[in-house]
Amino acid sequence: DRLRTPTTFTFSHYTPVSEIVRYWQRELDTPFLVDWPALEKLDLWPDSRIACAIENEPWQLALEKILEPLGLGWRAVAGGTIEITSAEKVQTQLQLELYQLRRELGDDRGRVLGKLRDIAAEQAPAIVYDPTGKVLIVLQPAPTQRLVYQWLVDERLALSD
């Protein structure tokens, strides 16, 4: 929910990346983890300086707009932490997520799994449903995980929406 709230910020003077990330962490009240070894491969360091500005954009989009030109991306990881790493890692590295559902899918199981597999069409469909625990098990890269979660929220299936 925090990532959907709008933000406005300006770093008009070139500012170290580490300071900008600390600012984001304070403003979002969410821990950030920076994969410095991945950034090093892109010649980015904690003291690398960038200028950036966002006006009234949701945090999710703001992070993408700032990070993408640098070859970076973000993804949610354990404990509600946001990890900043290379865009390649975000796009390709698989993440395991367990989505607790509000209800047993029953007769709706085929439709739900079919739709989620359509969402994940570019990746091998690693989506399994455990009816005993009402848990959807999804092994997909971060961008697909975001789409899966948003669809589950829109369909009022996700327990933690």
Short mmCIF file of C-alpha atoms in Angstrom, two decimals:
data_model
loop_
_atom_site.label_atom_id
_atom_site.label_comp_id
_atom_site.label_asym_id
_atom_site.label_seq_id
_atom_site.Cartn_x
_atom_site.Cartn_y
_atom_site.Cartn_z
CA ASP A 1 0.00 0.00 0.00
CA ARG A 2 2.83 2.42 0.81
CA LEU A 3 4.26 1.94 -2.66
CA ARG A 4 0.98 3.17 -4.17
CA THR A 5 1.03 6.48 -2.28
CA PRO A 6 2.27 9.49 -4.26
CA THR A 7 5.59 11.14 -3.58
CA THR A 8 7.44 14.25 -4.65
CA PHE A 9 11.18 14.78 -4.17
CA THR A 10 14.02 16.60 -5.87
CA PHE A 11 17.75 16.02 -5.66
CA SER A 12 18.82 18.86 -7.97
CA HIS A 13 22.43 18.72 -6.82
CA TYR A 14 24.29 15.52 -7.51
CA THR A 15 23.82 13.44 -4.36
CA PRO A 16 25.40 10.12 -3.33
CA VAL A 17 23.17 7.14 -4.11
CA SER A 18 23.47 6.00 -0.49
CA GLU A 19 21.94 9.30 0.73
CA ILE A 20 19.06 9.07 -1.72
CA VAL A 21 18.32 5.49 -0.62
CA ARG A 22 18.39 6.58 3.04
CA TYR A 23 15.90 9.34 2.19
CA TRP A 24 13.59 6.82 0.47
CA GLN A 25 13.86 4.52 3.47
CA ARG A 26 12.87 7.31 5.89
CA GLU A 27 10.02 8.58 3.72
CA LEU A 28 8.55 5.15 3.05
CA ASP A 29 9.27 3.91 6.58
CA THR A 30 10.42 0.70 4.91
CA PRO A 31 13.83 -0.95 5.09
CA PHE A 32 15.93 -0.85 1.92
CA LEU A 33 18.68 -3.29 1.04
CA VAL A 34 21.15 -2.32 -1.68
CA ASP A 35 22.91 -5.13 -3.53
CA TRP A 36 26.20 -3.24 -3.79
CA PRO A 37 28.06 -6.14 -5.53
CA ALA A 38 25.45 -6.03 -8.34
CA LEU A 39 25.72 -2.23 -8.52
CA GLU A 40 29.51 -2.47 -8.61
CA LYS A 41 29.22 -4.37 -11.91
CA LEU A 42 27.45 -1.27 -13.27
CA ASP A 43 30.16 1.04 -11.85
CA LEU A 44 27.83 2.36 -9.16
CA TRP A 45 29.04 2.78 -5.59
CA PRO A 46 27.55 4.21 -2.38
CA ASP A 47 29.25 7.52 -3.13
CA SER A 48 28.27 7.62 -6.84
CA ARG A 49 26.34 10.84 -7.37
CA ILE A 50 23.09 11.27 -9.27
CA ALA A 51 20.45 13.96 -9.63
CA CYS A 52 16.78 13.01 -9.80
CA ALA A 53 13.31 14.42 -9.36
CA ILE A 54 9.79 13.02 -9.12
CA GLU A 55 6.57 14.99 -8.88
CA ASN A 56 3.39 13.40 -7.52
CA GLU A 57 4.07 9.83 -8.71
CA PRO A 58 3.32 6.62 -6.79
CA TRP A 59 6.44 5.34 -5.04
CA GLN A 60 6.45 2.18 -7.17
CA LEU A 61 6.63 4.21 -10.38
CA ALA A 62 9.03 6.77 -8.87
CA LEU A 63 11.53 4.07 -7.96
CA GLU A 64 11.28 2.56 -11.44
CA LYS A 65 11.78 5.95 -13.15
CA ILE A 66 14.88 6.75 -11.10
CA LEU A 67 16.47 3.29 -11.15
CA GLU A 68 15.79 2.16 -14.73
CA PRO A 69 18.15 4.63 -16.50
CA LEU A 70 20.91 3.42 -14.16
CA GLY A 71 20.36 -0.22 -15.15
CA LEU A 72 18.79 -0.92 -11.77
CA GLY A 73 15.50 -2.18 -10.46
CA TRP A 74 13.77 -2.94 -7.19
CA ARG A 75 11.91 -5.87 -5.72
CA ALA A 76 10.18 -6.76 -2.48
CA VAL A 77 12.07 -9.31 -0.40
CA ALA A 78 11.54 -10.97 2.98
CA GLY A 79 10.28 -8.90 5.87
CA GLY A 80 8.76 -6.13 3.77
CA THR A 81 12.21 -4.98 2.67
CA ILE A 82 12.84 -3.37 -0.71
CA GLU A 83 15.98 -4.54 -2.46
CA ILE A 84 17.72 -2.41 -5.07
CA THR A 85 19.77 -4.49 -7.47
CA SER A 86 20.53 -4.79 -11.18
CA ALA A 87 17.56 -4.67 -13.56
CA GLU A 88 18.73 -7.99 -14.99
CA LYS A 89 18.44 -9.68 -11.58
CA VAL A 90 15.00 -8.19 -10.99
CA GLN A 91 13.79 -9.39 -14.40
CA THR A 92 15.26 -12.90 -14.34
CA GLN A 93 16.00 -14.15 -10.82
CA LEU A 94 13.17 -16.27 -9.48
CA GLN A 95 11.59 -15.46 -6.13
CA LEU A 96 9.41 -17.76 -4.07
CA GLU A 97 6.24 -16.18 -2.68
CA LEU A 98 3.45 -17.77 -0.68
CA TYR A 99 0.10 -16.01 -0.97
CA GLN A 100 -2.42 -16.86 1.72
CA LEU A 101 -5.85 -16.79 0.10
CA ARG A 102 -9.10 -15.67 1.71
CA ARG A 103 -10.94 -18.80 0.73
CA GLU A 104 -10.67 -22.25 -0.82
CA LEU A 105 -10.76 -21.90 -4.60
CA GLY A 106 -12.99 -24.93 -5.16
CA ASP A 107 -14.66 -24.77 -8.59
CA ASP A 108 -12.83 -21.48 -9.29
CA ARG A 109 -9.43 -23.21 -9.15
CA GLY A 110 -9.06 -23.74 -12.92
CA ARG A 111 -9.98 -20.14 -13.77
CA VAL A 112 -7.66 -18.63 -11.14
CA LEU A 113 -4.66 -20.83 -11.99
CA GLY A 114 -5.28 -20.31 -15.71
CA LYS A 115 -5.30 -16.53 -15.33
CA LEU A 116 -2.18 -16.53 -13.15
CA ARG A 117 -0.36 -18.76 -15.63
CA ASP A 118 -1.35 -16.31 -18.38
CA ILE A 119 0.19 -13.50 -16.29
CA ALA A 120 3.38 -15.55 -15.94
CA ALA A 121 3.39 -16.67 -19.60
CA GLU A 122 6.92 -15.45 -20.31
CA GLN A 123 8.35 -17.57 -17.49
CA ALA A 124 8.03 -21.28 -16.86
CA PRO A 125 4.69 -21.55 -15.04
CA ALA A 126 5.80 -22.30 -11.51
CA ILE A 127 2.45 -21.68 -9.84
CA VAL A 128 0.95 -24.29 -7.54
CA TYR A 129 -2.12 -24.19 -5.32
CA ASP A 130 -2.29 -25.98 -1.94
CA PRO A 131 -6.01 -26.33 -1.14
CA THR A 132 -5.36 -27.61 2.40
CA GLY A 133 -3.71 -24.39 3.51
CA LYS A 134 -5.41 -22.14 0.92
CA VAL A 135 -1.92 -21.10 -0.19
CA LEU A 136 -0.81 -20.13 -3.66
CA ILE A 137 2.87 -20.97 -4.22
CA VAL A 138 4.47 -18.82 -6.92
CA LEU A 139 8.05 -19.04 -8.18
CA GLN A 140 8.50 -16.10 -10.57
CA PRO A 141 10.70 -13.00 -11.03
CA ALA A 142 9.75 -9.83 -9.13
CA PRO A 143 7.83 -8.08 -11.95
CA THR A 144 5.58 -11.14 -12.39
CA GLN A 145 5.15 -11.42 -8.61
CA ARG A 146 3.87 -7.82 -8.57
CA LEU A 147 1.35 -8.63 -11.31
CA VAL A 148 0.23 -11.81 -9.51
CA TYR A 149 -0.22 -9.97 -6.23
CA GLN A 150 -2.13 -7.11 -7.85
CA TRP A 151 -4.44 -9.54 -9.64
CA LEU A 152 -5.10 -11.43 -6.39
CA VAL A 153 -5.92 -8.12 -4.67
CA ASP A 154 -8.18 -7.01 -7.53
CA GLU A 155 -10.02 -10.34 -7.38
CA ARG A 156 -10.27 -10.04 -3.57
CA LEU A 157 -8.45 -13.36 -3.18
CA ALA A 158 -5.33 -12.22 -1.31
CA LEU A 159 -5.70 -12.42 2.45
CA SER A 160 -3.17 -9.61 3.01
CA ASP A 161 -4.58 -6.93 0.71
#
